[in-house]
CSV table of C-alpha atoms and ligand atoms in Angstrom, one decimal:
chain,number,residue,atom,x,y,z
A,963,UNK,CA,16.9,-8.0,27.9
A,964,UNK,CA,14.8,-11.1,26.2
A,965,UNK,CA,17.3,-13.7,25.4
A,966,UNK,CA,18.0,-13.5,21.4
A,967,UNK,CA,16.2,-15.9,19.1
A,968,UNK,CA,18.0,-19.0,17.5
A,969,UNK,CA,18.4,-18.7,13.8
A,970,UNK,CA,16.2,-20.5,11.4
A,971,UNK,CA,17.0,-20.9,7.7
A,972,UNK,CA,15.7,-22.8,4.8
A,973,UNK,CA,15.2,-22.6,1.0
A,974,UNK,CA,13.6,-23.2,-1.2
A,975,UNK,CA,14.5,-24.3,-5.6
A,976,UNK,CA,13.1,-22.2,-8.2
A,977,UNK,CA,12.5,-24.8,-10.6
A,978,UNK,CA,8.8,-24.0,-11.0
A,979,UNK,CA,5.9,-23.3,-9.4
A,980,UNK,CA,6.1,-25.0,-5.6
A,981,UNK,CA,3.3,-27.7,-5.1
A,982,UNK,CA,1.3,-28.4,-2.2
A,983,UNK,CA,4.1,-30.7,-0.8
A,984,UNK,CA,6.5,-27.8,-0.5
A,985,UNK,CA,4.3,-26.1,1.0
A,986,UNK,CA,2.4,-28.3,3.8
A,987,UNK,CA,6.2,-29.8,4.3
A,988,UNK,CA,8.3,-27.1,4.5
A,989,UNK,CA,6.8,-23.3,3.2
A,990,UNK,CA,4.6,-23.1,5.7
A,991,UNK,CA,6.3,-23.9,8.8
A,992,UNK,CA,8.5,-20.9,7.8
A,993,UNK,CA,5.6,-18.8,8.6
A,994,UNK,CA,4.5,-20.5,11.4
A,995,UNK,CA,7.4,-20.2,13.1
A,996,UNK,CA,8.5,-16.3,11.6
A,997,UNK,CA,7.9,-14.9,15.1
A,998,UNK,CA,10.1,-17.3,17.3
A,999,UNK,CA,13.4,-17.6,15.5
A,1000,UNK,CA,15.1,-14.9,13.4
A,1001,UNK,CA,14.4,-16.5,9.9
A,1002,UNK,CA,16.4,-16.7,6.7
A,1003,UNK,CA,14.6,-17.7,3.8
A,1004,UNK,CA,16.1,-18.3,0.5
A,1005,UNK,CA,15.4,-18.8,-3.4
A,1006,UNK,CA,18.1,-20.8,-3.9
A,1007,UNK,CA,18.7,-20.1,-7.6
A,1008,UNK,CA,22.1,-21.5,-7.9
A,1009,UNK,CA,20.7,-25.1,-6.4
A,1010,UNK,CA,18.1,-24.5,-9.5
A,1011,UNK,CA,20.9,-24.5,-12.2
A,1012,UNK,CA,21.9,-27.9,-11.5
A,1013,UNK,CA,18.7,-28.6,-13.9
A,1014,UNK,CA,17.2,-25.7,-15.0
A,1015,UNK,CA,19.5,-23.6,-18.0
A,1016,UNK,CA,17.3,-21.1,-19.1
A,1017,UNK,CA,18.0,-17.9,-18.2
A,1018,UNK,CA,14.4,-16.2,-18.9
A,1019,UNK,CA,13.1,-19.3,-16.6
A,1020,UNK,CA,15.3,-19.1,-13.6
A,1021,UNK,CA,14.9,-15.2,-13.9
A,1022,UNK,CA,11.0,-15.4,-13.6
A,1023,UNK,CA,10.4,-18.2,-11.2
A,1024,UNK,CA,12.5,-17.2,-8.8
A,1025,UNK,CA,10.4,-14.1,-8.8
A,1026,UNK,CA,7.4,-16.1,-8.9
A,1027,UNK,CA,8.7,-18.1,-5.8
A,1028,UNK,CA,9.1,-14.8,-3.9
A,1029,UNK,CA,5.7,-13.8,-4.5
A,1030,UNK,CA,4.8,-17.4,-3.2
A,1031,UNK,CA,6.4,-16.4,0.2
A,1032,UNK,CA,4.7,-13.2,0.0
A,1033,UNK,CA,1.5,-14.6,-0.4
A,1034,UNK,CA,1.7,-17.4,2.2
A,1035,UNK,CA,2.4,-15.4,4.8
A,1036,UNK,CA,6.0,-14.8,5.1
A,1037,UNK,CA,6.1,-11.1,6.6
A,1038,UNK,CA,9.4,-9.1,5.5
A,1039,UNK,CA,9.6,-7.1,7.9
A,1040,UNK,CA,10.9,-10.1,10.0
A,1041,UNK,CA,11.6,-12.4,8.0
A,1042,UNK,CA,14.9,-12.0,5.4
A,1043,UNK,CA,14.0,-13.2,2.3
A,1044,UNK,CA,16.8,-13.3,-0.7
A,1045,UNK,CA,18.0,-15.3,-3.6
A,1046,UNK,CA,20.9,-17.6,-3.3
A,1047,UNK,CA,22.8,-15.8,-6.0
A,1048,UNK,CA,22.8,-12.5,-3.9
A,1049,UNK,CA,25.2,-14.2,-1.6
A,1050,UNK,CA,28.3,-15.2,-3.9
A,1051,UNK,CA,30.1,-15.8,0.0
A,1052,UNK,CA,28.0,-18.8,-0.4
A,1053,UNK,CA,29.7,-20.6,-3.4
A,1054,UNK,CA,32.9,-19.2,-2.4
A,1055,UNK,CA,32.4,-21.5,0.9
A,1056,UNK,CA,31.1,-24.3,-0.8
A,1057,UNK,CA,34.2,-24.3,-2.5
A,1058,UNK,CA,36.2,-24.6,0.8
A,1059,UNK,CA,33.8,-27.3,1.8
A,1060,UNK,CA,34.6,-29.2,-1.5
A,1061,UNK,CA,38.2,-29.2,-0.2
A,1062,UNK,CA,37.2,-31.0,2.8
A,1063,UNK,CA,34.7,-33.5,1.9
A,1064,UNK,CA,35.9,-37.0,0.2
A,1065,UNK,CA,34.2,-38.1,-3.4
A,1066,UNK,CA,32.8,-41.4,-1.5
A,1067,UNK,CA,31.4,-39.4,1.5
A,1068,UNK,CA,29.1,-37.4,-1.2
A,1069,UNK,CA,28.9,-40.5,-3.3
A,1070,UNK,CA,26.3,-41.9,-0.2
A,1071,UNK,CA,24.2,-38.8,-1.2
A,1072,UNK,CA,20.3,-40.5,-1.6
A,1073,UNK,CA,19.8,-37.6,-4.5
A,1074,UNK,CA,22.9,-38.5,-6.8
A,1075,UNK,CA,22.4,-42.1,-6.2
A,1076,UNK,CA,19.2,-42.0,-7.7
A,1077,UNK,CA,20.6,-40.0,-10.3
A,1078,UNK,CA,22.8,-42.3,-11.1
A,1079,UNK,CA,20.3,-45.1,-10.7
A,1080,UNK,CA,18.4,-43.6,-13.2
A,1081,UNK,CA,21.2,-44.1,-15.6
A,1082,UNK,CA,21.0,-39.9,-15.9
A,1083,UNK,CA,24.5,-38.1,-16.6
A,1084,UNK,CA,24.9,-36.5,-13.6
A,1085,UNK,CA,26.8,-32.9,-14.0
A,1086,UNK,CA,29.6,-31.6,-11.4
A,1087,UNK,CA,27.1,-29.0,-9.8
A,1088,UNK,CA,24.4,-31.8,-9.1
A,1089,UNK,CA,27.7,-34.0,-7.0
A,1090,UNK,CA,28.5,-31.2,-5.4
A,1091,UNK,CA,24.8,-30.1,-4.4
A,1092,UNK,CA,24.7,-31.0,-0.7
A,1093,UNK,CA,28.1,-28.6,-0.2
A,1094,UNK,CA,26.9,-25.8,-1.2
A,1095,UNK,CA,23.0,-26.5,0.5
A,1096,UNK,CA,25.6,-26.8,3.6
A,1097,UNK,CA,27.2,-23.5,2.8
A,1098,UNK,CA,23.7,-22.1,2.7
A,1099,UNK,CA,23.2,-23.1,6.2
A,1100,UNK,CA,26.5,-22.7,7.8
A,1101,UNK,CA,27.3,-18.9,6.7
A,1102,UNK,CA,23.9,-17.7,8.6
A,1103,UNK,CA,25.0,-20.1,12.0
A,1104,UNK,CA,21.7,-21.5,11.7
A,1105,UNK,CA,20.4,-23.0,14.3
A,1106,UNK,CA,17.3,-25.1,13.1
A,1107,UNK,CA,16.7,-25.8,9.5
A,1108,UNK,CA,12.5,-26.5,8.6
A,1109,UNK,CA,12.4,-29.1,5.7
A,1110,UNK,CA,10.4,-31.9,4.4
A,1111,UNK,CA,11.8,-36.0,5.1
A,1112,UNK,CA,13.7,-35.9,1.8
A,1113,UNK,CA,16.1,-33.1,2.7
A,1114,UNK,CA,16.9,-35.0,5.5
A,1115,UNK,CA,20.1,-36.3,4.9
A,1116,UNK,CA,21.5,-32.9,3.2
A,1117,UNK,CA,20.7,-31.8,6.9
A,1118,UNK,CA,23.0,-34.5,8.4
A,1119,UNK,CA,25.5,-33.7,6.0
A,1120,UNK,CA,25.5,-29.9,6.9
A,1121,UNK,CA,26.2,-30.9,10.2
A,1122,UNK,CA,28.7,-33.5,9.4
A,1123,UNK,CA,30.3,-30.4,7.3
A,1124,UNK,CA,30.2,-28.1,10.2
A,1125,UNK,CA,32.1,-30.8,12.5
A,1126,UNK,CA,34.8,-31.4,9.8
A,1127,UNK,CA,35.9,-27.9,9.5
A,1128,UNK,CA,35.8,-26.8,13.1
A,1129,UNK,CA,37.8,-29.8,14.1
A,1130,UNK,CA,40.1,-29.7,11.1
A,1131,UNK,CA,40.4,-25.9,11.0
A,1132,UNK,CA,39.6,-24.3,14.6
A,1133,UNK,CA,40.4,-24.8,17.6
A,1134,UNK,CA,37.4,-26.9,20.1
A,1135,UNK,CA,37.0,-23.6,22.3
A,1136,UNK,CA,35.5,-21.5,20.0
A,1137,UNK,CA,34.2,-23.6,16.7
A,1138,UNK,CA,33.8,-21.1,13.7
A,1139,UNK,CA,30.5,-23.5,12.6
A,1140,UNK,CA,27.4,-24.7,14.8
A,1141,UNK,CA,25.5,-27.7,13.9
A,1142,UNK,CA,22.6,-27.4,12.8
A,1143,UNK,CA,19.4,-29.8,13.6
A,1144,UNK,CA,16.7,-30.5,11.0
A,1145,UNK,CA,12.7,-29.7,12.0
A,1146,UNK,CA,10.5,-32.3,9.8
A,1147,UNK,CA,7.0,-32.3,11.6
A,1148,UNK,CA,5.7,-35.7,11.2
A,1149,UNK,CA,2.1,-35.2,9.9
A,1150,UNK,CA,3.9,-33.9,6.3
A,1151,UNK,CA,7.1,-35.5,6.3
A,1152,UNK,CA,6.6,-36.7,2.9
A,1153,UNK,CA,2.9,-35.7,1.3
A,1154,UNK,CA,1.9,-37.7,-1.6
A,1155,UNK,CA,1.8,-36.6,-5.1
A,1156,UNK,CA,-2.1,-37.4,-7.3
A,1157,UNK,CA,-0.5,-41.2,-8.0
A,1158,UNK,CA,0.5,-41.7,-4.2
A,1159,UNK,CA,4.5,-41.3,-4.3
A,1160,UNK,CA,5.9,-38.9,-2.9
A,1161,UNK,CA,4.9,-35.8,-4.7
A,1162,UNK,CA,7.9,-34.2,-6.8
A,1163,UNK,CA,8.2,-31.6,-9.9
A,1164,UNK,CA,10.6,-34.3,-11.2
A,1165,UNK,CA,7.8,-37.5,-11.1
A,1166,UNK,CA,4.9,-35.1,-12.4
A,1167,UNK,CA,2.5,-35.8,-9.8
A,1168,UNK,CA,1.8,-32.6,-7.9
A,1169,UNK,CA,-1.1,-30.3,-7.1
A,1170,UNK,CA,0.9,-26.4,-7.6
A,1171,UNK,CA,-0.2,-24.6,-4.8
A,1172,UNK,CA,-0.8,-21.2,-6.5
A,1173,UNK,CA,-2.9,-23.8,-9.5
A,1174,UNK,CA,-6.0,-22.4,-11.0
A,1175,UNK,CA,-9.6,-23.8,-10.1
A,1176,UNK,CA,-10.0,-25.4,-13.8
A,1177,UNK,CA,-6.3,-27.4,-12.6
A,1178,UNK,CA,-6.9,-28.1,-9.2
A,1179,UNK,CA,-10.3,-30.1,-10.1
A,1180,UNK,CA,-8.5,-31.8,-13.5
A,1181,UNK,CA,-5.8,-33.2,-11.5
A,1182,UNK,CA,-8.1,-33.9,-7.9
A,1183,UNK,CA,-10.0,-36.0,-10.1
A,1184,UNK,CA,-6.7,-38.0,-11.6
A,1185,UNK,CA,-5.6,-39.0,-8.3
A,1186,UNK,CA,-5.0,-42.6,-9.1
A,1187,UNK,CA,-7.6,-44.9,-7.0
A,1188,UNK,CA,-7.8,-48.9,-6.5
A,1189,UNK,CA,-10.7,-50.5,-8.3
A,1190,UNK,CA,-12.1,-51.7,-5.3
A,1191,UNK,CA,-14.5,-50.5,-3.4
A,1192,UNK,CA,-13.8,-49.1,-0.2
A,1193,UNK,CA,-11.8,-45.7,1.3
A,1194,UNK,CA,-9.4,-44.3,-1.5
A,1195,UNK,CA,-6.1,-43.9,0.4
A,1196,UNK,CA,-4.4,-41.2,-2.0
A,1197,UNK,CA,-8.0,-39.2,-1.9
A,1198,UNK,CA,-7.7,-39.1,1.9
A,1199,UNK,CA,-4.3,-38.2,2.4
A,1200,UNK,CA,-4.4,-35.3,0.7
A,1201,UNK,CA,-7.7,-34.3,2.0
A,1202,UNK,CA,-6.2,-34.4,5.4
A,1203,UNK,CA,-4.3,-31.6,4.6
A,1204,UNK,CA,-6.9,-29.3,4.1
A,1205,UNK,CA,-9.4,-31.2,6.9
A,1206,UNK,CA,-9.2,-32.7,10.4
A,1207,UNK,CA,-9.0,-36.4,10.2
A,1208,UNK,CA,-12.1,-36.7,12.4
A,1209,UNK,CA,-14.3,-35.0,10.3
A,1210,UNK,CA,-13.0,-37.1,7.0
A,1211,UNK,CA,-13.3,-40.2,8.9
A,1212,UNK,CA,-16.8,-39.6,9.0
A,1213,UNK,CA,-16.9,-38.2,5.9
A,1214,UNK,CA,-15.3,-41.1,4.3
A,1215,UNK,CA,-17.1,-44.3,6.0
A,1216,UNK,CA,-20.4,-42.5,4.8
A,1217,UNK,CA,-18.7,-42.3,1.0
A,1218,UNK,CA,-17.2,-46.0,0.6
A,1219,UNK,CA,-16.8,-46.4,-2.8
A,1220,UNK,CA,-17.9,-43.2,-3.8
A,1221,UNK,CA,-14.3,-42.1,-5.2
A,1222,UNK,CA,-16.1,-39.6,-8.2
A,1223,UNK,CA,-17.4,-37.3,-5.2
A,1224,UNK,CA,-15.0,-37.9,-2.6
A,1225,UNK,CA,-12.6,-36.3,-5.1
A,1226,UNK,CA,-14.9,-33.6,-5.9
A,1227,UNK,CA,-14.8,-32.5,-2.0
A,1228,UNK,CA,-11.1,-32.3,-1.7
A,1229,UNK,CA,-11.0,-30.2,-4.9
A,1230,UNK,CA,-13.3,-28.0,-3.4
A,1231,UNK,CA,-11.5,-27.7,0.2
A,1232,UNK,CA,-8.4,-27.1,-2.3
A,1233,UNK,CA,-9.9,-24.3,-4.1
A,1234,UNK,CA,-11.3,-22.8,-0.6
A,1235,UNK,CA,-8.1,-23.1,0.8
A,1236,UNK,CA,-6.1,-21.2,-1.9
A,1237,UNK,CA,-8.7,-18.7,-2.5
A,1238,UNK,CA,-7.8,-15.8,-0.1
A,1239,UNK,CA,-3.8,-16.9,-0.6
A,1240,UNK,CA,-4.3,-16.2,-4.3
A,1241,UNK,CA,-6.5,-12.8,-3.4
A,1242,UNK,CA,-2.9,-11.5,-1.7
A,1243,UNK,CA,-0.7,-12.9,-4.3
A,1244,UNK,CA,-2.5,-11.2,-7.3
A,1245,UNK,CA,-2.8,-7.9,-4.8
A,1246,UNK,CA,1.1,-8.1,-4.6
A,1247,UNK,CA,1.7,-9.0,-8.2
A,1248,UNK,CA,0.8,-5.9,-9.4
A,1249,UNK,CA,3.7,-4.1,-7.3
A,1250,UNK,CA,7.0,-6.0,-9.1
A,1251,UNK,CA,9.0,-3.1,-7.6
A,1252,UNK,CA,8.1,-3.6,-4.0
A,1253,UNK,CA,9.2,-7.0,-4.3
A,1254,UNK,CA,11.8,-6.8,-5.9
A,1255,UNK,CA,13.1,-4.1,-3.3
A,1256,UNK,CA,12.1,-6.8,-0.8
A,1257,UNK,CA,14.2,-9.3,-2.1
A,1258,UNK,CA,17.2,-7.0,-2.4
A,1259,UNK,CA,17.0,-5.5,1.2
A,1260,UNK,CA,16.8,-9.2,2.1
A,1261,UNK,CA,20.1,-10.0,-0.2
A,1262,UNK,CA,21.8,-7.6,1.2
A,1263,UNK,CA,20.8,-8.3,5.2
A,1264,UNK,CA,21.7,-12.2,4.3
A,1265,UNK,CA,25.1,-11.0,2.3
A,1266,UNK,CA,26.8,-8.7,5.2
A,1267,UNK,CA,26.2,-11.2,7.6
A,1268,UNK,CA,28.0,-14.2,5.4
A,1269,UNK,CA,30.8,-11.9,4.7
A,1270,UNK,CA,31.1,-11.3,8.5
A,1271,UNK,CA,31.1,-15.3,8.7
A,1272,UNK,CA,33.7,-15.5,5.7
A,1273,UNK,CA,36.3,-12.5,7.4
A,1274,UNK,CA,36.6,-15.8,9.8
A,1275,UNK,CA,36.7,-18.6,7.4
A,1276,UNK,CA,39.0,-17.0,5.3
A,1277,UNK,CA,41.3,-16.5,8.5
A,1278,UNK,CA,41.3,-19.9,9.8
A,1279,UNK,CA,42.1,-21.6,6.9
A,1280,UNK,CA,44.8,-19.4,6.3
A,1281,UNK,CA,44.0,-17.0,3.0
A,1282,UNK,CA,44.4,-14.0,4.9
A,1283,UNK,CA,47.0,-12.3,4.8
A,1284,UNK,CA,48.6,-9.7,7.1
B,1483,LIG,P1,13.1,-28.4,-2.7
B,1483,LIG,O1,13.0,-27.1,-3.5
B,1483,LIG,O2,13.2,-29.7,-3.5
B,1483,LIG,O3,11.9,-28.5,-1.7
B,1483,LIG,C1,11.6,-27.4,-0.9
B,1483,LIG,C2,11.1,-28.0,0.4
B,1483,LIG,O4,9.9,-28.7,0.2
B,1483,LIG,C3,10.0,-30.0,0.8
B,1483,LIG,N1,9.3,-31.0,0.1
B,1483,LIG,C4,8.4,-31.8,0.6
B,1483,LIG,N2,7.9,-32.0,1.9
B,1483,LIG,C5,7.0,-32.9,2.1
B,1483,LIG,N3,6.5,-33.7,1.1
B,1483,LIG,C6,6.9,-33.6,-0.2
B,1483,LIG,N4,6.4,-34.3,-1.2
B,1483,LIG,C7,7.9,-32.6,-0.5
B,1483,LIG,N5,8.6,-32.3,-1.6
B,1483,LIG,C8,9.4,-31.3,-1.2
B,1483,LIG,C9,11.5,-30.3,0.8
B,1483,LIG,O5,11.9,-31.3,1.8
B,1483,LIG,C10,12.1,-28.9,1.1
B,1483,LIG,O6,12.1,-28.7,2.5
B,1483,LIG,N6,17.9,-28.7,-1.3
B,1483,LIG,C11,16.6,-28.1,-1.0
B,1483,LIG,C12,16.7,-26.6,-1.1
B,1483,LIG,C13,17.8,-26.0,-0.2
B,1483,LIG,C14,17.7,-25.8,1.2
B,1483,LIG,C15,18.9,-25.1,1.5
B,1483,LIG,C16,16.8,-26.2,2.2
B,1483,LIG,C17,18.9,-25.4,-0.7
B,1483,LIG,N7,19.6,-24.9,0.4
B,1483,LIG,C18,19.2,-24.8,2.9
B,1483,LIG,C19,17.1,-25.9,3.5
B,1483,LIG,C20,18.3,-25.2,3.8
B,1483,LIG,C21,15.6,-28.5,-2.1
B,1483,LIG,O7,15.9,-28.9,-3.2
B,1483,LIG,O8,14.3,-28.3,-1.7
C-alpha cells in the first residue's frame, strides 16, 4: 500500500478578479502540486466580508473565482474545491481559537497594523482574520499550506494556534492539531504590481489574470518606468514570469532604452499566455451547473471531514456532554 499523501490546503479571497500575483504566487502551485498531496482548495468568502458587503458581489465572484481554478488547471476530481461558507465548523473553531489567543498576540498581526497605520477603522472580523485563516487550516490537519510572502505570518500564527490548543487542551501524546509549514517558492514570493510594489487589489496596481487583450496592453504599457535610459526594472520583472531570464537578458541588453516596445513584448507574452486558459474558462462558463455541483461535492467532502475534526475539539475542551 503507497504511503498516504500529506494534506495541502490553501485559499484563496473573493474580493475580485485574482491578478497575476495570485496566481504566479500562490494559484498555480496548487495545480502544480494537485497530484502529490491530497489538496483542499478554498473560496474563502467569509475572509472576503471583512471588506466586501455586497451580497450580489460576494455571490458572483466567488463563482468567478471557481471558474478561475477551473480554468488554471485545478482538476476536481482530485482536488476538493469549496467555499469557506460551506464549512460553518470553520467559524465555530475560530471562535474557540478567539478564546485562546490574547488581543496583543493578534495586535502584532502585519495586516491590522497596516490597517491601523492607515488610520482605517478596522472592524472586529478584520482583528480576528488570522483565527479563523488558522481555523481554515487546522480543521483539514493540513500539512503544507502554498501561499505568496505576505501570508506568511498568518502561516506562523496557524502554527502558533495549533501549539496553544494542543498544549492547553490535549494531552502531548496524541495532539488534536498538527502544525502546519508554509511553501512560498522564492522566484514569486512577492511579484510586483504595474508601479513596482507589491501587486495588491487594495493598491490598484495589478494585471487580472483572466484581463481582456484591450486591458492587458492598457495597463502593460502603464507600468511605471525611470526616465533614464537603460533596462526598465518593473518591465522585466514581470516579463520573467511569462519568459526565461536568459532569453530576456538578451532581449533586454539589445532594447536599452527602448521601454515603448519592451512593454509591447511582455503584453504580448501576456496575451499568449492567457489565451488557451481563457479558451477553457469560457468553455466551462457556459456549464454554471457543473460548477456549481463541483463546488458543492467539494463543500460537502471539506465539511464531513471538519465535523469529524470538531467531534474532537468539541470533546477536549469539554462541550460535550455525555
Ligand atoms: P489573498 O486572497 O490575498 O491572496 C491569495 C494568494 O495570493 C498570494 N499573493 C501574492 N503572491 C505573490 N505576489 C503577490 N503580489 C501576491 N498577492 C497575493 C497570497 O500570498 C495568497 O497566497 N488570507 C489569505 C486567504 C486565506 C488562506 C487561508 C490562505 C484564507 N484562509 C488558508 C491559505 C490557507 C488571503 O487573503 O489571500
Amino acid at each position: 500500500m503507497s504511503p498516504a499523501k500529506k494534506i495541502l490546503l490553501s485559499g484563496v479571497k473573493p474580493t475580485g478578479r485574482p491578478h497575476i500575483g495570485n496566481y504566479f504566487g500562490a494559484m498555480r502551485q496548487f495545480v502544480e502540486l494537485q497530484d502529490k498531496y491530497e489538496a483542499y482548495v478554498c473560496v474563502v468568502d467569509y475572509h472576503a466580508l471583512t471588506t466586501l458587503q455586497d451580497a450580489k458581489e460576494l455571490a458572483n465572484f466567488t463563482y468567478e473565482m471557481v471558474l478561475d481554478f477551473l480554468a488554471i488547471g485545478l482538476d476536481p476530481a482530485k482536488v476538493t474545491l469549496f467555499k469557506q461558507s460551506d464549512v460553518p465548523e470553520v467559524t465555530e473553531l475560530a471562535w474557540i481559537f478567539n478564546c485562546i489567543t490574547t488581543v496583543p498576540y493578534l495586535e502584532r498581526a502585519h495586516a491590522y497594523k497596516d490597517a491601523v497605520a492607515k488610520g482605517r477603522e478596522v472592524n472586529v472580523g478584520t482583528f480576528d482574520y488570522p483565527l479563523l485563516m488558522a481555523a481554515d487550516i487546522l480543521i483539514q490537519d493540513a500539512d503544507v499550506v502554498p501561499v505568496g510572502q505576505d501570508q506568511k505570518q498568518h502561516v506562523e500564527f496557524a502554527r502558533d494556534t495549533a501549539e496553544k490548543f494542543n498544549r492547553v487542551f490535549a494531552s502531548v501524546p496524541s495532539p488534536v492539531f498538527k502544525l502546519p509549514e508554509p511553501i512560498i517558492l522564492d522566484a514569486v514570493k512577492t511579484i510586483p504590481g504595474i508601479d513596482g510594489e507589491k501587486m495588491s487589489k487594495s493598491y490598484g496596481n495589478v494585471i487580472p489574470l483572466f484581463a481582456t487583450d484591450a486591458e492587458i496592453r492598457r495597463l502593460t504599457m502603464g507600468i511605471v518606468t525611470d526616465s533614464g535610459v537603460g533596462i526598465p526594472k518593473n518591465v522585466f520583472e514581470l516579463h520573467k514570469l511569462f519568459k526565461p531570464e536568459e532569453e530576456l537578458n538578451k532581449l533586454y541588453q539589445s532594447k536599452v532604452g527602448k521601454y515603448q516596445e519592451l512593454k509591447e513584448m511582455l503584453a504580448k507574452d501576456i496575451t499568449e499566455f492567457i489565451a488557451p486558459l481563457r479558451v477553457r474558462r469560457e468553455a466551462l462558463s457556459k456549464d454554471r451547473a457543473a460548477v456549481l455541483e463541483i463546488l458543492k461535492t467539494g463543500g460537502e467532502r471539506a465539511r464531513a471531514r471538519a465535523a469529524e475534526k470538531m467531534k474532537i475539539v468539541r470533546e477536549k475542551i469539554g462541550v460535550s456532554i455525555n
